[in-house]
Short mmCIF file of N, CA and C in Angstrom, two decimals:
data_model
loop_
_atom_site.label_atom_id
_atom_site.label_comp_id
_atom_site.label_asym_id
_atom_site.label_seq_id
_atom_site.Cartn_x
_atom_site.Cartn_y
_atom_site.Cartn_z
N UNK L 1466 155.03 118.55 19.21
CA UNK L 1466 156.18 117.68 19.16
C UNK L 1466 155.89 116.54 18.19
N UNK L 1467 156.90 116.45 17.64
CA UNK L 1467 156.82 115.00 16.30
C UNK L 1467 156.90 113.96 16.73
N UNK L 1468 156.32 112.85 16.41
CA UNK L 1468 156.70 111.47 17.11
C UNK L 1468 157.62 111.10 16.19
N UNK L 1469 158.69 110.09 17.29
CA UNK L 1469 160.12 109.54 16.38
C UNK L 1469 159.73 107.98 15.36
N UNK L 1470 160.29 108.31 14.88
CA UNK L 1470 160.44 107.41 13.77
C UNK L 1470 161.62 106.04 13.65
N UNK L 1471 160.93 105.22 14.07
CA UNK L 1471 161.53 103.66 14.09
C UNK L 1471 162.11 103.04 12.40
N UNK L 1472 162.85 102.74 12.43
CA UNK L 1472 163.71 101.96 11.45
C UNK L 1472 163.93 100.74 11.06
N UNK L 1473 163.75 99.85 10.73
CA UNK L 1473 163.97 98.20 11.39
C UNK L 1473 164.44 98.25 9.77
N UNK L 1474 166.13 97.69 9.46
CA UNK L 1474 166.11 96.97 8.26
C UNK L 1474 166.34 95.45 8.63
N UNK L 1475 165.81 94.65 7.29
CA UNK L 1475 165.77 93.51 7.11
C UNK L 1475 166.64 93.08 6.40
N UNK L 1476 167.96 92.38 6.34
CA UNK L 1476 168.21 91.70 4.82
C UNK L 1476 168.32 90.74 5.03
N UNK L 1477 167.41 89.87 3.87
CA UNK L 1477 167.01 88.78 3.56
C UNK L 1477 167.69 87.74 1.89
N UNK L 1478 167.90 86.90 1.82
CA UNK L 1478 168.23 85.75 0.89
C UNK L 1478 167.49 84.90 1.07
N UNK L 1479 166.87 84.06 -0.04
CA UNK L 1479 165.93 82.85 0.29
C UNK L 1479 165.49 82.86 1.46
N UNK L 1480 164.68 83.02 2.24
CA UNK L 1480 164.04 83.02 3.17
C UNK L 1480 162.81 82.94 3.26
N UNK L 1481 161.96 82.31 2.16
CA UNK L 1481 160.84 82.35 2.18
C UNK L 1481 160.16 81.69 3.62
N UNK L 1482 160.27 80.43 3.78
CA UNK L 1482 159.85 79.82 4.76
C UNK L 1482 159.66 80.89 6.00
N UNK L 1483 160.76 81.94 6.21
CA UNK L 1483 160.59 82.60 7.42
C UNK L 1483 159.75 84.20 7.12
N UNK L 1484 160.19 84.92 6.08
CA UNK L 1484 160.18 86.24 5.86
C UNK L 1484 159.12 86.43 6.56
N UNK L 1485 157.98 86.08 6.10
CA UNK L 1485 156.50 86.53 6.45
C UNK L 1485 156.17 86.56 7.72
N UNK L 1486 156.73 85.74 8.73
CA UNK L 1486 156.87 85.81 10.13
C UNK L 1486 157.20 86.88 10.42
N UNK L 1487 158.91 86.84 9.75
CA UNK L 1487 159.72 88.11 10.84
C UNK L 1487 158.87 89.30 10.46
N UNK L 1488 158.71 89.67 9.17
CA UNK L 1488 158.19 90.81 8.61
C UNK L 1488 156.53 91.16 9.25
N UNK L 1489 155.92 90.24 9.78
CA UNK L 1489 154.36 90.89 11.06
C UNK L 1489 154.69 90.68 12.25
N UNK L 1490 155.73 90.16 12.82
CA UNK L 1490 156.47 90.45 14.19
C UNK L 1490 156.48 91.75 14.03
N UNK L 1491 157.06 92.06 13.36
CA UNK L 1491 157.42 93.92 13.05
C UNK L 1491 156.58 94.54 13.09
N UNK L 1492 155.41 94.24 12.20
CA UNK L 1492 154.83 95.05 12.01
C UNK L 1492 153.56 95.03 12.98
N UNK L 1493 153.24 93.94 13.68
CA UNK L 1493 152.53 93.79 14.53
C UNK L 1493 152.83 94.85 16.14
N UNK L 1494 154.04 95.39 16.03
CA UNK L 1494 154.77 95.94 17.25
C UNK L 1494 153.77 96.92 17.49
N UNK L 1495 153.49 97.54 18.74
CA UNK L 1495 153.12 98.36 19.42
C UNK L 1495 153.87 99.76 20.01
N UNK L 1496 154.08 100.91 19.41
CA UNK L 1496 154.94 101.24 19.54
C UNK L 1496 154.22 103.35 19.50
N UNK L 1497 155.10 103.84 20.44
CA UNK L 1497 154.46 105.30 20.03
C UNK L 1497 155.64 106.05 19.08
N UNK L 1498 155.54 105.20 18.24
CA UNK L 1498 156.54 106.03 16.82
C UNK L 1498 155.67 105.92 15.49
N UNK L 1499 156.50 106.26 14.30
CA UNK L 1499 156.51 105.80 13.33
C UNK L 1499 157.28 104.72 12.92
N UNK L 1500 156.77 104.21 12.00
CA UNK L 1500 157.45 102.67 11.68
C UNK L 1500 157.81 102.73 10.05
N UNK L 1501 159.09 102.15 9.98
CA UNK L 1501 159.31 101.92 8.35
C UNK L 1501 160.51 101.32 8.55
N UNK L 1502 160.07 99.88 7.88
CA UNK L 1502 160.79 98.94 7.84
C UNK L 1502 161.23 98.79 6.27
N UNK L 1503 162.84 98.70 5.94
CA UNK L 1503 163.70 98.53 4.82
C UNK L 1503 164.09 96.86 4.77
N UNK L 1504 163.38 96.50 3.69
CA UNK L 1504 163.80 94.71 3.08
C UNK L 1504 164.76 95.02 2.00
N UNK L 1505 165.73 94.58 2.54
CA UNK L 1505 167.21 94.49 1.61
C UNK L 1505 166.82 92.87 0.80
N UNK L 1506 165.97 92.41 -0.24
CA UNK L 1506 166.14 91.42 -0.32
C UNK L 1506 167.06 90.99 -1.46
N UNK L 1507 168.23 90.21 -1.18
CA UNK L 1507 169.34 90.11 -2.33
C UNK L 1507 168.92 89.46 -3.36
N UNK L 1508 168.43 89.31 -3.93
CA UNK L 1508 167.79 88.56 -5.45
C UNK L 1508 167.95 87.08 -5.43
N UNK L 1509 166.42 86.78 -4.15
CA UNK L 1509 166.22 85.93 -3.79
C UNK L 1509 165.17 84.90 -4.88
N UNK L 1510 166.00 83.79 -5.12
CA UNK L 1510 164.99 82.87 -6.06
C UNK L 1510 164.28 81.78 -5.61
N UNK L 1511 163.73 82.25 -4.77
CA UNK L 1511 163.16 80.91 -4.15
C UNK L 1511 161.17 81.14 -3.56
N UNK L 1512 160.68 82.61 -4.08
CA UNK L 1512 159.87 83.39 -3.82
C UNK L 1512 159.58 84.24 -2.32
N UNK L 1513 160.96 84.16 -1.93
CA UNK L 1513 160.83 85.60 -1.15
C UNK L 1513 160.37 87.27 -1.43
N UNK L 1514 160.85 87.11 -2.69
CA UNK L 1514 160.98 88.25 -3.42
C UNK L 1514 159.25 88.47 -3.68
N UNK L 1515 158.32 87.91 -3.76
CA UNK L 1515 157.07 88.07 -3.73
C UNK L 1515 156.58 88.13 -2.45
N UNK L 1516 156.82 87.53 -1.58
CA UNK L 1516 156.30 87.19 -0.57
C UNK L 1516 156.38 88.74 0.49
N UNK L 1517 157.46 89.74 -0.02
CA UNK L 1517 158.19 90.90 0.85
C UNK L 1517 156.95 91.73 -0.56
N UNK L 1518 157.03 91.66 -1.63
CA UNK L 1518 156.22 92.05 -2.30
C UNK L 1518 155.12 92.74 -2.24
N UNK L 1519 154.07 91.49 -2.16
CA UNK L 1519 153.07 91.19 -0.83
C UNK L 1519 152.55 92.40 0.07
N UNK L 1520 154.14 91.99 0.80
CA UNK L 1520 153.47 92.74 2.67
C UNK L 1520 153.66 94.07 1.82
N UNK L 1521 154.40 94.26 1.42
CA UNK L 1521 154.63 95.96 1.26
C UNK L 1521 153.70 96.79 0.59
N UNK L 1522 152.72 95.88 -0.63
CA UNK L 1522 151.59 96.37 -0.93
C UNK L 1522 150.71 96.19 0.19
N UNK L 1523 150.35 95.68 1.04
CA UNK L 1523 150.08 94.96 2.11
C UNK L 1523 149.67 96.82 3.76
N UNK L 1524 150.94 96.61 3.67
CA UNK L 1524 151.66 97.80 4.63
C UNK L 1524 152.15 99.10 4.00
N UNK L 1525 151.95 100.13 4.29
CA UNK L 1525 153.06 101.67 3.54
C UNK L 1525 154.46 101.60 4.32
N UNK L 1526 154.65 101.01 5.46
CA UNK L 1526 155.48 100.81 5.93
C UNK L 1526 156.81 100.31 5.34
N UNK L 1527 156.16 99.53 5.12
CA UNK L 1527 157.19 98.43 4.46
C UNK L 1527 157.95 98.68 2.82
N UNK L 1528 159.20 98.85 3.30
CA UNK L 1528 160.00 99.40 1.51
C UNK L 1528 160.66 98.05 0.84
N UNK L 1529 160.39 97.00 0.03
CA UNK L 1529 160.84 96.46 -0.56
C UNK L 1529 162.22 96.98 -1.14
N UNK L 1530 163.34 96.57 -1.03
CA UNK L 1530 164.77 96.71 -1.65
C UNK L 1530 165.23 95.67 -2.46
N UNK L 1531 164.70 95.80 -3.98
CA UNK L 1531 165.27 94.17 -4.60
C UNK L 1531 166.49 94.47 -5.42
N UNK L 1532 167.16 93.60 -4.82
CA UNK L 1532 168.54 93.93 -5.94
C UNK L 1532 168.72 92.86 -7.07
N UNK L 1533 169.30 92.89 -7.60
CA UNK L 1533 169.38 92.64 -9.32
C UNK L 1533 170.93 93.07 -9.73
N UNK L 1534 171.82 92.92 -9.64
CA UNK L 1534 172.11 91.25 -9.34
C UNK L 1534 172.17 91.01 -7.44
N UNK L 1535 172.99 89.96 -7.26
CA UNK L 1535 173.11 89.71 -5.83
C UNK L 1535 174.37 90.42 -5.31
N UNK L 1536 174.66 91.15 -3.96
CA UNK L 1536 175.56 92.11 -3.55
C UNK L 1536 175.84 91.66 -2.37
N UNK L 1537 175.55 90.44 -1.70
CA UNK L 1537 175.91 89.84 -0.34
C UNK L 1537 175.56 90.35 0.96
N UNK L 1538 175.60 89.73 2.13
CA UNK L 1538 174.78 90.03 2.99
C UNK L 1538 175.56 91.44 3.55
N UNK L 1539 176.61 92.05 3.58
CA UNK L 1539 177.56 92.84 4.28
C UNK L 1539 177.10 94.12 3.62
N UNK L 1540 177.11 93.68 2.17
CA UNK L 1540 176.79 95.14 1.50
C UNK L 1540 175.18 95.39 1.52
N UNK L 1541 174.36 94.72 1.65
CA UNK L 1541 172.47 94.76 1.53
C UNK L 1541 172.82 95.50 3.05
N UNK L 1542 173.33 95.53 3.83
CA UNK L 1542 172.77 95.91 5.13
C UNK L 1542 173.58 96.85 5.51
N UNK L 1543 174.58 96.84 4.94
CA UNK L 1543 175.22 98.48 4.42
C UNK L 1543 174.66 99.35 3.91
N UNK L 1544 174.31 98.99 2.70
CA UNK L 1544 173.07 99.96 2.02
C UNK L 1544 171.95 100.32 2.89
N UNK L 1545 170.90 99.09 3.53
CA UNK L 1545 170.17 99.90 4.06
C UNK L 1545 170.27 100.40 5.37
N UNK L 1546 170.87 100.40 5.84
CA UNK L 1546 171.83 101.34 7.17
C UNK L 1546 171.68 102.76 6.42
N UNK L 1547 172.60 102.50 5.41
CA UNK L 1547 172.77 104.33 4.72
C UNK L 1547 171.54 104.85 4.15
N UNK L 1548 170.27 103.86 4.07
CA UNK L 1548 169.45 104.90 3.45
C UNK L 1548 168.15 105.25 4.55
#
């Protein structure tokens, strides 16, 4: 039997101050799945965009989503819903 596979997306804007928190809450979880967490980050200028960077070289878990230009919070979490 396969173990199930956990999902967690993130979307994020400027958020540096927090990202790095929420993003090892996550990843810190205890869990009998697989884990892969999606960062929708909207083309954040404030160095979030490194900071999600980072963890994801960091973690395999973790999929950086940088968009270029900005697409708002409705559609980043639309997108990563659908993927």
């Amino acid at each position: 039997m396969s173990r199930p596979t956990i999902c967690v997306c993130i979307a994020t804007y400027n958020q540096r101050d927090f990202i790095e928190t929420c993003l090892c809450s996550v990843v810190e979880q205890r869990v009998e799945a697989d884990l892969r967490m999606l960062v929708g980050d909207d083309a954040s200028s404030d160095g979030t965009s490194e900071i999600v960077a980072r963890m994801a070289a960091e973690y395999p878990c973790v999929t950086h989503v940088l968009r270029k230009p900005n697409i708002g919070p409705f559609e980043n979490m639309r997108d990563l819903i659908t993927r």
